[in-house]
mmCIF file of C-alpha atoms and ligand atoms in Angstrom:
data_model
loop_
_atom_site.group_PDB
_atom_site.id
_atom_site.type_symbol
_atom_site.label_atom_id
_atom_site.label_comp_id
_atom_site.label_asym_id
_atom_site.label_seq_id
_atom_site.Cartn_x
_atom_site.Cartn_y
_atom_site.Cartn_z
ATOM 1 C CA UNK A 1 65.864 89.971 120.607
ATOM 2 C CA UNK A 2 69.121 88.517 119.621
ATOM 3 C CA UNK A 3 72.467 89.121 121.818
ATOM 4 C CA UNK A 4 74.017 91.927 119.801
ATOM 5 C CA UNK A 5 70.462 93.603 119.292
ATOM 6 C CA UNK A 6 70.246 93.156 123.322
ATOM 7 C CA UNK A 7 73.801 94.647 123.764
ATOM 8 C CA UNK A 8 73.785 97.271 121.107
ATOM 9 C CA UNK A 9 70.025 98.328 123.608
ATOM 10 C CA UNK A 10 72.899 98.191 126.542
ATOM 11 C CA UNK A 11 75.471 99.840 125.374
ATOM 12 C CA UNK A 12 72.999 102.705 124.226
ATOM 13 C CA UNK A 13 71.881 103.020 127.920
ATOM 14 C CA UNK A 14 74.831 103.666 129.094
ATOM 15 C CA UNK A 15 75.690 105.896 127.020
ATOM 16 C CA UNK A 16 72.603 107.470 127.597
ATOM 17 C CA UNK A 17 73.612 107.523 131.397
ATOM 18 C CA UNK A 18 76.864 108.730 130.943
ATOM 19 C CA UNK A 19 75.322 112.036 128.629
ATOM 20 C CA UNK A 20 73.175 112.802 131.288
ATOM 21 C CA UNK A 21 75.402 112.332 134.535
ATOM 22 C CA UNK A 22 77.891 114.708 132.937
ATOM 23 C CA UNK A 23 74.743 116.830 131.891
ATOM 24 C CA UNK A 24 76.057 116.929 128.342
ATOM 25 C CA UNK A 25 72.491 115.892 127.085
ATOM 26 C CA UNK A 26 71.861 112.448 126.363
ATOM 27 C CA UNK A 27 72.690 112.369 123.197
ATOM 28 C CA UNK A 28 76.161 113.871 123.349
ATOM 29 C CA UNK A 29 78.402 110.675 122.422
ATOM 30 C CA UNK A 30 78.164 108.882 119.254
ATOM 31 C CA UNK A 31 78.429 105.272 119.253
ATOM 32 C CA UNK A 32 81.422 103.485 117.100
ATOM 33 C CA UNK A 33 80.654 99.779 116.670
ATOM 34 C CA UNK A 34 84.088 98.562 116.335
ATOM 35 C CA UNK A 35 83.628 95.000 114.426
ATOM 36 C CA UNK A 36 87.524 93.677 114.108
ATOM 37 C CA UNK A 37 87.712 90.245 114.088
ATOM 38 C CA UNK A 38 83.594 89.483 114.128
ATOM 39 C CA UNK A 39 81.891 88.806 110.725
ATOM 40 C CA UNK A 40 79.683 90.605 108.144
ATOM 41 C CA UNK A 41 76.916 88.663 109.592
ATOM 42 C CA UNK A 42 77.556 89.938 112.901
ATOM 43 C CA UNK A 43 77.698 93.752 111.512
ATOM 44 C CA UNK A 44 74.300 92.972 109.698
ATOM 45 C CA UNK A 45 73.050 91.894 113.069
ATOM 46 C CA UNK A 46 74.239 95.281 114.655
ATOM 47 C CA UNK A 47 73.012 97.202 111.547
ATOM 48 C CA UNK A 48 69.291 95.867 112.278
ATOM 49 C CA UNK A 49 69.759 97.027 115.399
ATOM 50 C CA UNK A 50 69.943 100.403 114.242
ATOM 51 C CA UNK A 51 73.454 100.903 114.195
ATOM 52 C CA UNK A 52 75.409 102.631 111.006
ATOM 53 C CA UNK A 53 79.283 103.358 112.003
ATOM 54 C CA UNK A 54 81.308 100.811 112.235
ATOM 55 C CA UNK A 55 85.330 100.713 113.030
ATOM 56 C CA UNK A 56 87.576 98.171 111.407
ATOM 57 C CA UNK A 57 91.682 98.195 112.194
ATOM 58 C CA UNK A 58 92.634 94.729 110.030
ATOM 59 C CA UNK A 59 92.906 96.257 105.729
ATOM 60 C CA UNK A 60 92.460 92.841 104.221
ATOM 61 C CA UNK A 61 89.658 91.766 106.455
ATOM 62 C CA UNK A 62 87.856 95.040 106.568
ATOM 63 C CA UNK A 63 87.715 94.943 103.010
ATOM 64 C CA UNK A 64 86.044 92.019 102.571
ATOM 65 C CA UNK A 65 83.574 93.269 105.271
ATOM 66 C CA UNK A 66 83.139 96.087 103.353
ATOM 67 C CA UNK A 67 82.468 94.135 99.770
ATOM 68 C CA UNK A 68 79.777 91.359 101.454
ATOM 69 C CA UNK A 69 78.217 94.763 103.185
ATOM 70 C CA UNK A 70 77.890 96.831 100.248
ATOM 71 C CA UNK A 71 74.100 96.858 100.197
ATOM 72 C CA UNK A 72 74.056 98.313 103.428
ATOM 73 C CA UNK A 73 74.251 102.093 104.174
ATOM 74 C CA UNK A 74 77.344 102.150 106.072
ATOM 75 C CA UNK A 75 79.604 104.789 107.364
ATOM 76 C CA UNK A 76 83.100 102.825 107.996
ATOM 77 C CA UNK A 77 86.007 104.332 110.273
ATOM 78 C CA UNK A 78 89.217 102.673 109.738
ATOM 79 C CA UNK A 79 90.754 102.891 113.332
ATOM 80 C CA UNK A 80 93.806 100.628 113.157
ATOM 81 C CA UNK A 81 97.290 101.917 112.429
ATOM 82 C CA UNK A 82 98.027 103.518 109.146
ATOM 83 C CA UNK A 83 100.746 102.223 106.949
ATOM 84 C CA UNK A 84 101.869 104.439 104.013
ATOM 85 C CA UNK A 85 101.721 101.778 101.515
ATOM 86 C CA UNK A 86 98.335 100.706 102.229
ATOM 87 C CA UNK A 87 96.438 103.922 102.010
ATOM 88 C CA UNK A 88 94.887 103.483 98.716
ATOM 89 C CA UNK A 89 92.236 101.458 99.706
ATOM 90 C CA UNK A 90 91.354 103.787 103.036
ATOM 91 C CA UNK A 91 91.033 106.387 100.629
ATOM 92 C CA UNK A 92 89.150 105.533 98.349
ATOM 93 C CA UNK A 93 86.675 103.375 100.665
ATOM 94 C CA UNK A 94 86.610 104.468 104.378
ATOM 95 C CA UNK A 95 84.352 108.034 105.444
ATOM 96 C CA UNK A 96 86.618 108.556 108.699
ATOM 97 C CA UNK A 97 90.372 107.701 109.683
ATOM 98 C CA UNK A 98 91.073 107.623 113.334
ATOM 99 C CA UNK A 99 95.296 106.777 113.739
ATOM 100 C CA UNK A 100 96.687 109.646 111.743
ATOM 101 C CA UNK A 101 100.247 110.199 113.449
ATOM 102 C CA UNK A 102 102.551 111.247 110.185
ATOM 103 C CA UNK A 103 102.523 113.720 108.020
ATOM 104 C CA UNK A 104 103.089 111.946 105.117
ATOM 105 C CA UNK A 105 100.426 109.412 105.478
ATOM 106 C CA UNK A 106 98.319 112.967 105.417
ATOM 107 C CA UNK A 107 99.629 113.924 102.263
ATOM 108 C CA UNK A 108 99.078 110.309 101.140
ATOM 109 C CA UNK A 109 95.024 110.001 101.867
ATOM 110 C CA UNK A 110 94.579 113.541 100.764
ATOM 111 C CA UNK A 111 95.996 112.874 97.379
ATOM 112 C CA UNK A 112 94.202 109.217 97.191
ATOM 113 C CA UNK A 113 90.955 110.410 98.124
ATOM 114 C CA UNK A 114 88.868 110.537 94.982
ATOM 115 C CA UNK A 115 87.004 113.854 94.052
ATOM 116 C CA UNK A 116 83.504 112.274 93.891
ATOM 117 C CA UNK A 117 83.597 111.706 97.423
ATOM 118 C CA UNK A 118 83.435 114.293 100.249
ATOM 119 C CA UNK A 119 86.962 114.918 102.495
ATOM 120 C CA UNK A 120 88.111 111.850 103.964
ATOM 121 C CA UNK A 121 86.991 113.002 108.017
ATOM 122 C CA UNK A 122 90.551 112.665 110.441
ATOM 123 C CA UNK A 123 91.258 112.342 113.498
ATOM 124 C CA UNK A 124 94.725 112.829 114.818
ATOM 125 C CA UNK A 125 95.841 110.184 117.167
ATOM 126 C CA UNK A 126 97.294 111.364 120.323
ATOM 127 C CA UNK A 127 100.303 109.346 122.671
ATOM 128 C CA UNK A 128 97.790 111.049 125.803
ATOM 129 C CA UNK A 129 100.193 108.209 128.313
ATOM 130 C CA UNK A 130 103.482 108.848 126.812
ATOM 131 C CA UNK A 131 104.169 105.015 126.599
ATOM 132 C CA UNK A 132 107.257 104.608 124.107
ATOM 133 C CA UNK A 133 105.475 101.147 122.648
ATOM 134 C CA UNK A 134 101.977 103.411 121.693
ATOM 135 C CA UNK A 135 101.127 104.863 118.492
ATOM 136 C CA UNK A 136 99.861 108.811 117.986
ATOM 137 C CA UNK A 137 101.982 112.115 118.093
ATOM 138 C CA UNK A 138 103.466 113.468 121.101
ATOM 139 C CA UNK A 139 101.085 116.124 122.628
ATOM 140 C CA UNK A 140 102.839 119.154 121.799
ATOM 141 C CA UNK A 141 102.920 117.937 118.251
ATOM 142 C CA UNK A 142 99.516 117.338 117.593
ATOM 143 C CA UNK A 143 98.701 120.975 116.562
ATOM 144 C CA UNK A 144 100.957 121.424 114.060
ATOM 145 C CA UNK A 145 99.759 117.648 112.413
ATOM 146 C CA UNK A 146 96.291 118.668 112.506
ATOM 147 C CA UNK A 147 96.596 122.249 111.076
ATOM 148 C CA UNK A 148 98.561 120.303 108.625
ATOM 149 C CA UNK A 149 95.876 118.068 107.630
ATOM 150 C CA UNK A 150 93.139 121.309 107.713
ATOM 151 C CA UNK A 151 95.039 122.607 104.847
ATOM 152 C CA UNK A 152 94.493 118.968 102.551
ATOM 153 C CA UNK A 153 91.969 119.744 100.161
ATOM 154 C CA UNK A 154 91.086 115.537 100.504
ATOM 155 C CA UNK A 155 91.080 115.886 104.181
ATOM 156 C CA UNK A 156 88.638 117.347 106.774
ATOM 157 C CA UNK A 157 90.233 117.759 110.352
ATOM 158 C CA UNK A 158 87.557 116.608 112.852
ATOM 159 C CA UNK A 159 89.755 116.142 116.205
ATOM 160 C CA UNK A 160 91.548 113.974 118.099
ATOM 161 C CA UNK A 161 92.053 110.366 118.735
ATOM 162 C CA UNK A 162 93.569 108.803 121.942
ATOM 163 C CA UNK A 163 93.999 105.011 123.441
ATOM 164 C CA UNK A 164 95.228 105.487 126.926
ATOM 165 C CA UNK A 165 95.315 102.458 129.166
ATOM 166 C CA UNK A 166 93.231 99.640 129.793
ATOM 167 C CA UNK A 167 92.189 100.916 133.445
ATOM 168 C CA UNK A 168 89.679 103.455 133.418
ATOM 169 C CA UNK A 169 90.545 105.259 136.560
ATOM 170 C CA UNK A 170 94.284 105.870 134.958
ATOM 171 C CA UNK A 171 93.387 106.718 131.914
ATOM 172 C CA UNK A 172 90.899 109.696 133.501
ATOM 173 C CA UNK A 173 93.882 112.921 133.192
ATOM 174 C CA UNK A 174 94.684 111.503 129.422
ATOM 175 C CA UNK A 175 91.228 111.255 128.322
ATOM 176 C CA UNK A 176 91.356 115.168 130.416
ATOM 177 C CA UNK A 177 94.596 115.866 128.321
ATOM 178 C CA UNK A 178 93.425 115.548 124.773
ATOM 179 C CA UNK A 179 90.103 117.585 125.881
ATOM 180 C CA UNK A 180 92.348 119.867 126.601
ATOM 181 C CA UNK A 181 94.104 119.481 122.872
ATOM 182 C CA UNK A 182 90.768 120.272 121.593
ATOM 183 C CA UNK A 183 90.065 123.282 123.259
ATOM 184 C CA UNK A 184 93.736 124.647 122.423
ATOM 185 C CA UNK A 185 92.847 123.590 118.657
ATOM 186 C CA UNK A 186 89.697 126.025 118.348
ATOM 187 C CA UNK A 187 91.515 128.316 119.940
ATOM 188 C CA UNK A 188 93.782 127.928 117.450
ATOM 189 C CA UNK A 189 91.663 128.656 114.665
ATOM 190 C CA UNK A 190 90.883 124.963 113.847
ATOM 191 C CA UNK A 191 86.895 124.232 113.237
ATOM 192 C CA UNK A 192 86.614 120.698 115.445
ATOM 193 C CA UNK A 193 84.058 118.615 116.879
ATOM 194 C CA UNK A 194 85.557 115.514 117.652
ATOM 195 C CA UNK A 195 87.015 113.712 121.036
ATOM 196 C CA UNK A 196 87.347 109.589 119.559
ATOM 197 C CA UNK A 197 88.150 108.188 123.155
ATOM 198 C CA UNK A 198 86.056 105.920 125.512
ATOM 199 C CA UNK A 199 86.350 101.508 124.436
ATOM 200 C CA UNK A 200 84.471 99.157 126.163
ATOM 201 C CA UNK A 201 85.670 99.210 129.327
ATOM 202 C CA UNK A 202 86.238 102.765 129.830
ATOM 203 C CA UNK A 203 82.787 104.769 127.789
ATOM 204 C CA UNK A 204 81.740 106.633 131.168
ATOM 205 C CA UNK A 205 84.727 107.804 132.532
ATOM 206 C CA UNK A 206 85.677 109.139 128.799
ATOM 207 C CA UNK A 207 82.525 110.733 128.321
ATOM 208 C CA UNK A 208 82.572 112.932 131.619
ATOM 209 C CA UNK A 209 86.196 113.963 130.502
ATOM 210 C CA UNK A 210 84.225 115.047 127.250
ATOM 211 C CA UNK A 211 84.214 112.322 124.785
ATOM 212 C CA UNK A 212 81.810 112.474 121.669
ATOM 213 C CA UNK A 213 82.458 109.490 120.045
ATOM 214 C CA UNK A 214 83.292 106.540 122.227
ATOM 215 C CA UNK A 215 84.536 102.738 119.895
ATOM 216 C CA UNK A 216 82.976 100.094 121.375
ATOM 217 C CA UNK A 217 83.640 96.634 120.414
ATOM 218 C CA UNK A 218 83.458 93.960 123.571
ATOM 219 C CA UNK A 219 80.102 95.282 124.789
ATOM 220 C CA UNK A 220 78.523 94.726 121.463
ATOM 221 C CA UNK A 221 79.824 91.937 119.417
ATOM 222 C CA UNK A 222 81.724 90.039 122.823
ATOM 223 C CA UNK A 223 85.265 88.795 123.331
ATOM 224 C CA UNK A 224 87.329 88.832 120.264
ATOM 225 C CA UNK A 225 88.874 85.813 118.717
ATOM 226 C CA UNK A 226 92.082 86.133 117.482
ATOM 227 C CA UNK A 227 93.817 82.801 116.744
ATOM 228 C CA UNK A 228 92.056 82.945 113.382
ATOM 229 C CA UNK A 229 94.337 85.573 112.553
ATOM 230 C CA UNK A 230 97.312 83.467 113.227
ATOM 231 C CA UNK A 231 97.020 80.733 111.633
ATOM 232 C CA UNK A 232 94.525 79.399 109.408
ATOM 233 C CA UNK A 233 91.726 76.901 110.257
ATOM 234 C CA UNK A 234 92.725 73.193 109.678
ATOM 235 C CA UNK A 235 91.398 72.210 106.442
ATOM 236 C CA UNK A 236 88.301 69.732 106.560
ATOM 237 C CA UNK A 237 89.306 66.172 105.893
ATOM 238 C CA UNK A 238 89.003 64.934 102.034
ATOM 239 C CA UNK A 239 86.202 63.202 101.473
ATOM 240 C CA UNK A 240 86.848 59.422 100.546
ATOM 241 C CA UNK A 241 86.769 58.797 97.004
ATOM 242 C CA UNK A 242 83.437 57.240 95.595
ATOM 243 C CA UNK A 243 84.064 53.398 94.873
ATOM 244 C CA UNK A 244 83.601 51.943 91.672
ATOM 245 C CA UNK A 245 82.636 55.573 90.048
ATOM 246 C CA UNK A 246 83.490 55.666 86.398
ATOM 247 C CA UNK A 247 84.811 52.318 86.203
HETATM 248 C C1 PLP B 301 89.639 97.151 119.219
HETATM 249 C C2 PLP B 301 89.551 98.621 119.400
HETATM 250 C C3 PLP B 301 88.501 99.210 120.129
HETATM 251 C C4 PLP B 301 87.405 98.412 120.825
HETATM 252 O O1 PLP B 301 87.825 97.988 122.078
HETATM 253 P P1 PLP B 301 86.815 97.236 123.098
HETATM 254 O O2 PLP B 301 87.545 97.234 124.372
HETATM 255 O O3 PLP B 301 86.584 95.873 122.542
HETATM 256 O O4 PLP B 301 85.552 98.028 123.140
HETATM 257 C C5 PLP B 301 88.466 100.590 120.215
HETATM 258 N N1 PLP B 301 89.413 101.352 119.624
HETATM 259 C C6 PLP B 301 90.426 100.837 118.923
HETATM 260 C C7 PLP B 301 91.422 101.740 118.290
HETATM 261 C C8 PLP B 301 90.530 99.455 118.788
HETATM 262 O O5 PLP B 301 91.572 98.945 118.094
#
């Protein structure tokens, strides 16, 4: 078995665990395989595995993911932040959105996304840790943006979306919080079925505070590389010119 076979086996284990400690069923989590950074070869890899969703948060390089994958049956989330002149593309190419924080990037993907295909599926991302630096609506806002985005005709409202801290004990009463946002939500009305929290580090704690879709990059495809993104590789060295050819 190769190493992202063996971890994508892991990470479905505990998982597995998690379900079944919080006697939710063992089933009760979806797993995201978020592939930023790693390349189509390494998503074919987790795709033999048996994995199908996968979460990129980079446009440009997703894209090209998404063109050398197109023979695969993928289901791709676009999970990074959403800027409202790039949302053309998510549109017209991604099944799920998970950073939806304005109203006007709503209006934007509802209008973009093309007739043939079902509802783009949203999640509204939530500030849970009411750090000034971190994306998502306020709490008390997030109602009112996802009753908004129930009433797109290219949107379907599926729940809520949350990145709290990087320590999993902290993060516990934010990962309770947007539970919370979910239950006031169908109380509200709203049909939704989705909690998007839980990353590498944290998939247990957020799946006894009621996760059911946890993004899990690290603990499949390893520690991410970013200097590539930075600046580009040194170009290889010219090869010496051939002597005496076409003299
Ligand atoms: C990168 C990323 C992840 C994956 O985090 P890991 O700690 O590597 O599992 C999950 N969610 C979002 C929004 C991300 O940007």
């Amino acid at each position: 078995m190769g190493a992202i076979a063996a971890a994508v086996q892991a990470c479905r284990e505990r998982i597995e665990a998690a379900c079944a400690a919080a006697g939710r069923g063992s089933d009760c989590a979806r797993l995201l395989a978020v592939s930023k950074t790693f390349p189509a070869a390494a998503v074919r890899e987790a795709h033999d595995a048996g994995l199908t969703a996968f979460g990129e948060s980079y446009l440009r390089e997703a894209l090209d993911k998404l063109d050398a994958l197109a023979d695969l049956p993928l289901e791709w989330h676009f999970i990074g932040p959403l800027q409202s002149n790039k949302t053309r593309p998510i549109a017209e190419r991604f099944a799920w959105v998970h950073g939806l924080e304005r109203a006007k990037i709503a209006h934007r993907l509802s209008e973009q996304r093309p007739a043939t295909l079902p509802p783009l599926n949203v999640c509204v991302q939530v500030n849970v840790s009411g750090e000034a630096s971190k994306h998502g609506v306020a709490p008390d806002q997030a109602l009112d943006l996802a009753r908004l985005v129930a009433g797109l005709p290219g949107l379907r409202l599926r729940g809520f979306m949350a990145i709290p801290e990087a320590d999993a004990d902290a993060a516990r009463p934010h990962f309770a919080r947007l539970r919370l946002l979910l239950e006031q939500a169908r109380v509200a009305g709203l049909a939704v079925d989705t909690l998007s929290m839980g990353m590498s580090a944290d998939l247990e704690v957020a799946i006894q505070e009621g996760s059911t879709l946890v993004r899990v990059g690290t603990a499949i495809f390893g520690a991410r590389d970013y200097s590539g993104r930075l600046e580009p590789a040194p170009s290889p060295p010219a090869p010496l010119p051939l002597v005496g050819e076409g003299s």
